[in-house]
Amino acid sequence: MQPQHPPCMIYCLLYVKLVDLNAVQVQSLFMRETKYYYNSNTCSYERVQTSIASYLLRLGMVMLFSVLIAAGIVKHYIHCRTSPREAELLETNEKLKAYYHVVQKKVEKSTALLAALQERDDTLYRVLLNAPPLSSAERNAGIGGVDKYAHLSKETLIAQTLSKIDQLTSRLMIQKKSFEHVNYIAKKTASRWRSMPSLPPVSKKDLKRISAPFGMRRHPIYGVTKMHKGVDFAAKVGTPIYAAADGHVKTVKSEKKGYGKYVVVEHGNGFQTLYGHMNSFLVKEKQRVTRGQQIGTVGNTGDSTAPHLHYTVYYNSNPVNPVDYFVGELTPAEYEAVRKQAANQNQALCSNF
C-alpha cells in the first residue's frame, strides 16, 4: 500500500515540477518589484531580505556610474562649448602672440643693424686708427650666465623675446664703449690725420702718369741702380702743384742742379713733403698753407730730363712711399691703377736719389 501525502504537499510538488523555478530566477522575474523566493520547507514564497552591505554596494555603483556620466557630459561641454569670457581670453591671447612676433622681428632687425655696425667698427674705423678689432670674447662679454627667466618656460614667446632683448642690450653697451674708445683715439690722433700728406700733389688726370715710383731704380744719368726717394709725375710745364696737407712752408729754394726749384712744407707730427723741379713758386717761406692749396707749377729745372714733378714724403726724417698715403683720397679702382702704374716703371726722370 503506497503512502498517502497530504493535499498541500502534493500541490507543492506538482507546482515545483511544472514551474521549476529557483530563487535566482524568481529574483530576475521580479527585478523591478519586491523579490521573493520559494521555501520548500514551508511550501510558500517568502520575501527576499536584502542585506545592508548589498544595498550599499548597489548604491555605490549607481553613484559611480552617475559621476562618470556627469564627467563625460562636463568634458564634452568644455571642449565643444566656449563661454564668452573664455572666447575673450582666447582672442586676447592671439593678439598678444601677434604683438610678440612683431617685437621679435624688430629685435632681429636691430640685431642685424648692430652686426653691421660691429663689422664697420672692426674693419674700417679701427683699421684707419690703427687699433686692434675687438675679439669675440670681448664682443660677447656679459652675454649668457645666470638665466633670469628660469621661472618661465624657455619655449614661451615672452621668455624668448626677453632673452633676445637682454643680449641685444648687452651688445649695444659693448659697442657703445667701443665707439667711445674709437672716438678717444680719433681725437688723440686728429692732428696727425690733418698733417698726413694724403692728397696727391697733382690732379687725378696727371696722377696716373707716374714716370718713376718710389724704390730702387736705374739712375737716368749714371745708369746705375740706386734708391729713388720719391715719386715722379710726368706733366706739362705749368701744371698746378698742390699742398698734400696743412702746414707751413719751410723751404723755398732755386738751384741749378739737384731739385732745381723746390719747396719743402712742414706738416707736423713728423711729416714733411718736398716738391722738386718746379717752374714757379706761389708761396713764400714761413707761409701757412692749407691742404689742396696751389703752391706752384710743374717745371723742368735742375737735374731733370723731362718736365715732371718729383714728390717726396718724409716721416720722422725718413723717406716713405707717397703712394701709400693716397688710398684715402682715391677709389679702390683709382688707387689700384696708380699702384700698378708705379710698379711698371723702372727709370727716374731726375738725378735726385
Short mmCIF file of C-alpha atoms in Angstrom, two decimals:
data_model
loop_
_atom_site.label_atom_id
_atom_site.label_comp_id
_atom_site.label_asym_id
_atom_site.label_seq_id
_atom_site.Cartn_x
_atom_site.Cartn_y
_atom_site.Cartn_z
CA MET A 1 0.00 0.00 0.00
CA GLN A 2 1.54 3.34 -1.11
CA PRO A 3 2.00 6.09 1.42
CA GLN A 4 -0.52 8.89 1.39
CA HIS A 5 0.63 12.53 1.01
CA PRO A 6 -1.25 15.49 2.30
CA PRO A 7 -3.01 17.50 -0.44
CA CYS A 8 -0.87 20.62 0.18
CA MET A 9 2.33 18.67 -0.22
CA ILE A 10 1.16 17.10 -3.50
CA TYR A 11 0.19 20.52 -4.79
CA CYS A 12 3.53 21.95 -3.89
CA LEU A 13 5.43 19.13 -5.58
CA LEU A 14 3.38 19.43 -8.76
CA TYR A 15 3.86 23.20 -8.85
CA VAL A 16 7.56 22.86 -8.45
CA LYS A 17 7.78 20.34 -11.27
CA LEU A 18 5.67 22.43 -13.59
CA VAL A 19 7.28 25.80 -12.91
CA ASP A 20 10.73 24.52 -11.89
CA LEU A 21 11.89 27.93 -10.62
CA ASN A 22 14.67 28.67 -8.17
CA ALA A 23 15.32 31.71 -6.06
CA VAL A 24 17.59 33.38 -8.67
CA GLN A 25 15.00 33.04 -11.46
CA VAL A 26 12.30 34.41 -9.18
CA GLN A 27 14.60 37.33 -8.41
CA SER A 28 15.08 38.02 -12.13
CA LEU A 29 11.32 37.93 -12.73
CA PHE A 30 10.63 40.41 -10.01
CA MET A 31 13.68 42.67 -10.62
CA ARG A 32 11.68 45.84 -10.57
CA GLU A 33 9.31 44.74 -7.79
CA THR A 34 9.53 43.11 -4.40
CA LYS A 35 11.62 39.96 -4.72
CA TYR A 36 10.51 36.53 -3.36
CA TYR A 37 11.91 33.03 -3.22
CA TYR A 38 10.24 29.62 -2.75
CA ASN A 39 10.83 27.95 0.58
CA SER A 40 10.38 24.17 0.08
CA ASN A 41 10.22 23.55 3.78
CA THR A 42 7.18 25.71 4.25
CA CYS A 43 5.81 25.26 0.71
CA SER A 44 5.45 29.02 0.38
CA TYR A 45 7.09 32.13 -1.23
CA GLU A 46 8.97 34.30 1.15
CA ARG A 47 10.21 37.83 0.65
CA VAL A 48 13.95 38.23 -0.14
CA GLN A 49 15.67 40.21 2.56
CA THR A 50 18.42 42.44 1.08
CA SER A 51 21.47 42.96 3.33
CA ILE A 52 22.78 46.42 4.17
CA ALA A 53 26.15 45.62 2.52
CA SER A 54 24.46 44.62 -0.71
CA TYR A 55 22.33 47.76 -0.64
CA LEU A 56 25.36 49.98 -0.09
CA LEU A 57 27.26 48.25 -2.88
CA ARG A 58 24.44 48.83 -5.34
CA LEU A 59 24.11 52.42 -4.22
CA GLY A 60 27.84 52.96 -4.68
CA MET A 61 27.74 51.51 -8.18
CA VAL A 62 24.84 53.76 -9.11
CA MET A 63 26.67 56.82 -7.76
CA LEU A 64 29.89 55.89 -9.56
CA PHE A 65 28.04 55.42 -12.81
CA SER A 66 26.32 58.78 -12.32
CA VAL A 67 29.65 60.51 -11.65
CA LEU A 68 31.18 59.01 -14.81
CA ILE A 69 28.24 60.15 -16.90
CA ALA A 70 28.42 63.64 -15.37
CA ALA A 71 32.18 63.86 -16.03
CA GLY A 72 31.66 62.86 -19.64
CA ILE A 73 28.97 65.49 -20.07
CA VAL A 74 31.17 68.20 -18.50
CA LYS A 75 34.17 67.26 -20.66
CA HIS A 76 32.06 67.33 -23.77
CA TYR A 77 30.67 70.72 -22.78
CA ILE A 78 34.12 72.17 -22.12
CA HIS A 79 35.54 71.03 -25.45
CA CYS A 80 32.53 71.80 -27.56
CA ARG A 81 31.27 74.97 -26.00
CA THR A 82 33.20 78.13 -25.08
CA SER A 83 31.97 80.69 -22.64
CA PRO A 84 32.05 84.42 -23.57
CA ARG A 85 34.85 85.02 -21.05
CA GLU A 86 36.93 82.18 -22.49
CA ALA A 87 36.36 83.48 -26.00
CA GLU A 88 37.55 86.93 -24.92
CA LEU A 89 40.68 85.50 -23.29
CA LEU A 90 41.47 83.41 -26.36
CA GLU A 91 41.17 86.46 -28.60
CA THR A 92 43.42 88.49 -26.31
CA ASN A 93 45.98 85.69 -26.29
CA GLU A 94 46.09 85.58 -30.08
CA LYS A 95 46.64 89.36 -30.20
CA LEU A 96 49.48 89.07 -27.69
CA LYS A 97 51.11 86.36 -29.81
CA ALA A 98 50.93 88.63 -32.85
CA TYR A 99 52.47 91.52 -30.88
CA TYR A 100 55.28 89.27 -29.63
CA HIS A 101 56.07 88.18 -33.20
CA VAL A 102 56.26 91.84 -34.27
CA VAL A 103 58.58 92.64 -31.36
CA GLN A 104 60.80 89.67 -32.19
CA LYS A 105 61.10 90.80 -35.81
CA LYS A 106 62.11 94.29 -34.66
CA VAL A 107 64.67 92.80 -32.31
CA GLU A 108 66.08 90.71 -35.18
CA LYS A 109 66.34 93.80 -37.42
CA SER A 110 68.08 95.71 -34.63
CA THR A 111 70.46 92.79 -34.12
CA ALA A 112 71.32 92.77 -37.84
CA LEU A 113 71.94 96.54 -37.77
CA LEU A 114 74.18 96.15 -34.74
CA ALA A 115 76.14 93.40 -36.52
CA ALA A 116 76.74 95.79 -39.45
CA LEU A 117 77.98 98.49 -37.05
CA GLN A 118 80.29 95.99 -35.36
CA GLU A 119 81.74 94.95 -38.71
CA ARG A 120 82.29 98.58 -39.73
CA ASP A 121 83.88 99.28 -36.37
CA ASP A 122 86.36 96.39 -36.75
CA THR A 123 87.10 96.61 -40.48
CA LEU A 124 87.05 100.38 -41.06
CA TYR A 125 87.25 102.68 -38.04
CA ARG A 126 89.77 100.63 -36.10
CA VAL A 127 91.82 99.90 -39.20
CA LEU A 128 92.05 103.59 -40.06
CA LEU A 129 93.03 104.41 -36.49
CA ASN A 130 95.49 101.50 -36.31
CA ALA A 131 93.57 99.99 -33.39
CA PRO A 132 93.05 96.22 -32.98
CA PRO A 133 89.48 94.92 -33.53
CA LEU A 134 87.52 93.60 -30.57
CA SER A 135 87.78 89.86 -30.04
CA SER A 136 84.80 87.54 -29.95
CA ALA A 137 85.22 87.18 -26.18
CA GLU A 138 85.09 90.98 -25.76
CA ARG A 139 82.06 91.26 -28.03
CA ASN A 140 80.16 88.60 -26.06
CA ALA A 141 81.24 89.64 -22.57
CA GLY A 142 78.33 89.56 -20.14
CA ILE A 143 76.08 87.59 -22.51
CA GLY A 144 74.63 84.42 -21.02
CA GLY A 145 75.40 83.48 -17.43
CA VAL A 146 72.57 83.15 -14.95
CA ASP A 147 69.21 82.63 -16.60
CA LYS A 148 66.99 85.37 -15.22
CA TYR A 149 63.94 83.80 -16.81
CA ALA A 150 64.38 80.28 -15.47
CA HIS A 151 60.92 80.52 -13.89
CA LEU A 152 59.47 80.90 -17.38
CA SER A 153 59.36 78.14 -19.91
CA LYS A 154 62.14 78.58 -22.48
CA GLU A 155 59.66 77.84 -25.24
CA THR A 156 57.33 80.72 -24.38
CA LEU A 157 57.39 83.79 -26.61
CA ILE A 158 57.89 86.18 -23.72
CA ALA A 159 60.93 84.27 -22.45
CA GLN A 160 62.50 84.19 -25.93
CA THR A 161 61.83 87.88 -26.50
CA LEU A 162 63.18 88.98 -23.13
CA SER A 163 66.31 86.88 -23.64
CA LYS A 164 66.95 88.39 -27.09
CA ILE A 165 66.43 91.92 -25.78
CA ASP A 166 68.90 91.29 -22.95
CA GLN A 167 71.51 90.02 -25.41
CA LEU A 168 70.92 92.98 -27.74
CA THR A 169 71.20 95.44 -24.85
CA SER A 170 74.46 93.86 -23.70
CA ARG A 171 75.96 94.01 -27.21
CA LEU A 172 74.82 97.61 -27.62
CA MET A 173 76.57 98.60 -24.39
CA ILE A 174 79.78 96.92 -25.58
CA GLN A 175 79.53 98.66 -28.96
CA LYS A 176 78.88 101.99 -27.24
CA LYS A 177 82.08 101.58 -25.23
CA SER A 178 83.93 100.58 -28.40
CA PHE A 179 82.78 103.74 -30.20
CA GLU A 180 83.78 105.82 -27.19
CA HIS A 181 87.26 104.30 -27.35
CA VAL A 182 87.45 104.88 -31.13
CA ASN A 183 86.37 108.49 -30.61
CA TYR A 184 89.08 108.92 -27.98
CA ILE A 185 91.73 107.57 -30.35
CA ALA A 186 90.41 109.74 -33.20
CA LYS A 187 90.61 112.90 -31.09
CA LYS A 188 94.05 111.92 -29.87
CA THR A 189 95.31 111.43 -33.43
CA ALA A 190 93.27 114.18 -35.12
CA SER A 191 96.27 116.43 -35.51
CA ARG A 192 98.22 113.57 -37.08
CA TRP A 193 95.43 112.99 -39.60
CA ARG A 194 95.40 116.68 -40.51
CA SER A 195 99.15 116.63 -41.03
CA MET A 196 99.22 113.36 -43.01
CA PRO A 197 100.04 114.05 -46.70
CA SER A 198 97.13 112.09 -48.17
CA LEU A 199 96.21 114.47 -51.01
CA PRO A 200 98.04 113.80 -54.30
CA PRO A 201 100.13 116.84 -55.36
CA VAL A 202 98.73 116.81 -58.91
CA SER A 203 95.24 116.35 -60.32
CA LYS A 204 93.81 112.88 -60.94
CA LYS A 205 94.29 113.17 -64.70
CA ASP A 206 98.04 113.54 -64.16
CA LEU A 207 98.21 111.15 -61.24
CA LYS A 208 98.41 108.00 -63.37
CA ARG A 209 101.35 109.40 -65.34
CA ILE A 210 103.96 108.12 -62.91
CA SER A 211 107.32 108.12 -64.65
CA ALA A 212 109.29 106.78 -61.70
CA PRO A 213 107.99 105.22 -58.48
CA PHE A 214 109.47 105.03 -55.01
CA GLY A 215 112.25 102.45 -54.53
CA MET A 216 115.33 101.08 -56.22
CA ARG A 217 115.50 102.40 -59.79
CA ARG A 218 118.02 102.98 -62.57
CA HIS A 219 119.73 106.36 -62.42
CA PRO A 220 118.94 108.36 -65.62
CA ILE A 221 122.42 109.93 -65.85
CA TYR A 222 124.84 107.46 -64.26
CA GLY A 223 122.98 104.31 -65.38
CA VAL A 224 123.33 102.57 -62.01
CA THR A 225 120.59 101.25 -59.75
CA LYS A 226 120.03 103.46 -56.74
CA MET A 227 117.29 104.30 -54.26
CA HIS A 228 114.73 106.75 -55.62
CA LYS A 229 113.36 108.56 -52.57
CA GLY A 230 110.15 109.88 -54.13
CA VAL A 231 107.68 109.58 -56.98
CA ASP A 232 107.95 111.35 -60.34
CA PHE A 233 104.75 112.57 -62.03
CA ALA A 234 105.16 113.41 -65.73
CA ALA A 235 103.21 116.56 -66.59
CA LYS A 236 103.37 119.61 -68.83
CA VAL A 237 105.18 122.71 -67.73
CA GLY A 238 102.77 124.93 -65.84
CA THR A 239 100.64 122.08 -64.40
CA PRO A 240 99.39 123.12 -60.91
CA ILE A 241 101.04 121.60 -57.83
CA TYR A 242 99.00 121.30 -54.60
CA ALA A 243 99.94 121.05 -50.93
CA ALA A 244 99.35 117.49 -49.71
CA ALA A 245 98.27 118.60 -46.19
CA ASP A 246 98.06 121.58 -43.86
CA GLY A 247 101.36 123.05 -42.71
CA HIS A 248 103.82 125.86 -43.19
CA VAL A 249 106.44 126.42 -45.88
CA LYS A 250 109.86 125.53 -44.52
CA THR A 251 112.00 125.99 -47.66
CA VAL A 252 111.65 127.80 -50.99
CA LYS A 253 114.86 127.43 -52.98
CA SER A 254 116.16 127.66 -56.55
CA GLU A 255 119.26 125.71 -57.61
CA LYS A 256 120.88 125.00 -60.99
CA LYS A 257 121.33 121.33 -60.18
CA GLY A 258 119.61 118.78 -57.95
CA TYR A 259 115.92 119.54 -57.44
CA GLY A 260 116.23 122.88 -59.24
CA LYS A 261 113.35 124.98 -57.95
CA TYR A 262 111.80 123.17 -55.00
CA VAL A 263 109.59 123.71 -51.95
CA VAL A 264 109.62 121.87 -48.61
CA VAL A 265 106.44 122.00 -46.46
CA GLU A 266 106.48 121.13 -42.77
CA HIS A 267 103.19 119.44 -41.78
CA GLY A 268 103.92 118.47 -38.18
CA ASN A 269 103.77 115.12 -36.39
CA GLY A 270 106.94 114.06 -38.23
CA PHE A 271 105.63 114.67 -41.77
CA GLN A 272 107.36 116.76 -44.45
CA THR A 273 106.83 116.92 -48.22
CA LEU A 274 109.23 118.05 -50.96
CA TYR A 275 108.16 119.29 -54.40
CA GLY A 276 111.05 119.41 -56.89
CA HIS A 277 111.87 120.62 -60.41
CA MET A 278 109.18 123.31 -60.20
CA ASN A 279 108.73 126.03 -62.80
CA SER A 280 107.31 128.72 -60.50
CA PHE A 281 106.51 129.39 -56.82
CA LEU A 282 103.21 130.65 -55.42
CA VAL A 283 104.28 130.61 -51.74
CA LYS A 284 106.98 132.05 -49.50
CA GLU A 285 108.94 130.67 -46.59
CA LYS A 286 107.07 130.52 -43.23
CA GLN A 287 103.77 130.94 -45.03
CA ARG A 288 100.84 128.83 -43.77
CA VAL A 289 99.32 126.58 -46.41
CA THR A 290 96.18 124.51 -46.36
CA ARG A 291 95.52 121.11 -47.81
CA GLY A 292 94.82 121.41 -51.56
CA GLN A 293 96.22 124.94 -51.86
CA GLN A 294 98.27 125.52 -55.05
CA ILE A 295 101.91 126.18 -54.14
CA GLY A 296 103.48 126.29 -57.63
CA THR A 297 103.65 124.74 -61.10
CA VAL A 298 105.42 121.80 -62.72
CA GLY A 299 108.72 122.57 -64.46
CA ASN A 300 111.90 121.06 -65.84
CA THR A 301 114.54 122.68 -63.62
CA GLY A 302 117.64 121.20 -62.01
CA ASP A 303 118.84 117.72 -62.96
CA SER A 304 115.74 116.79 -64.92
CA THR A 305 115.47 115.03 -68.25
CA ALA A 306 111.83 115.97 -68.95
CA PRO A 307 109.05 118.12 -67.41
CA HIS A 308 107.78 116.43 -64.25
CA LEU A 309 107.22 116.82 -60.52
CA HIS A 310 109.47 114.97 -58.11
CA TYR A 311 107.45 114.41 -54.93
CA THR A 312 108.93 113.07 -51.69
CA VAL A 313 107.24 112.35 -48.36
CA TYR A 314 109.35 112.23 -45.18
CA TYR A 315 108.19 110.71 -41.92
CA ASN A 316 110.50 111.30 -38.97
CA SER A 317 113.17 112.39 -41.49
CA ASN A 318 112.96 109.09 -43.41
CA PRO A 319 111.62 108.94 -46.98
CA VAL A 320 108.47 106.79 -47.35
CA ASN A 321 106.39 105.74 -50.34
CA PRO A 322 103.94 108.62 -51.12
CA VAL A 323 101.54 106.30 -52.95
CA ASP A 324 100.69 104.56 -49.64
CA TYR A 325 99.03 107.77 -48.42
CA PHE A 326 96.82 108.27 -51.49
CA VAL A 327 94.46 105.43 -50.51
CA GLY A 328 92.21 107.79 -48.51
CA GLU A 329 91.65 110.12 -51.49
CA LEU A 330 91.16 107.63 -54.30
CA THR A 331 88.57 104.98 -55.01
CA PRO A 332 89.83 101.39 -54.83
CA ALA A 333 89.93 101.23 -58.64
CA GLU A 334 91.85 104.51 -58.94
CA TYR A 335 94.31 103.56 -56.25
CA GLU A 336 94.92 100.16 -57.83
CA ALA A 337 95.57 101.83 -61.20
CA VAL A 338 98.11 104.23 -59.65
CA ARG A 339 99.80 101.40 -57.77
CA LYS A 340 100.13 99.29 -60.92
CA GLN A 341 101.41 102.27 -62.90
CA ALA A 342 104.07 102.90 -60.27
CA ALA A 343 105.13 99.25 -60.24
CA ASN A 344 105.63 99.15 -64.02
CA GLN A 345 108.22 101.99 -64.15
CA ASN A 346 111.91 101.40 -63.70
CA GLN A 347 113.72 104.66 -64.51
CA ALA A 348 113.53 108.12 -62.97
CA LEU A 349 113.46 111.43 -64.81
CA CYS A 350 115.66 113.23 -62.30
CA SER A 351 119.05 112.67 -60.73
CA ASN A 352 118.00 113.20 -57.15
CA PHE A 353 118.02 109.84 -55.39
#
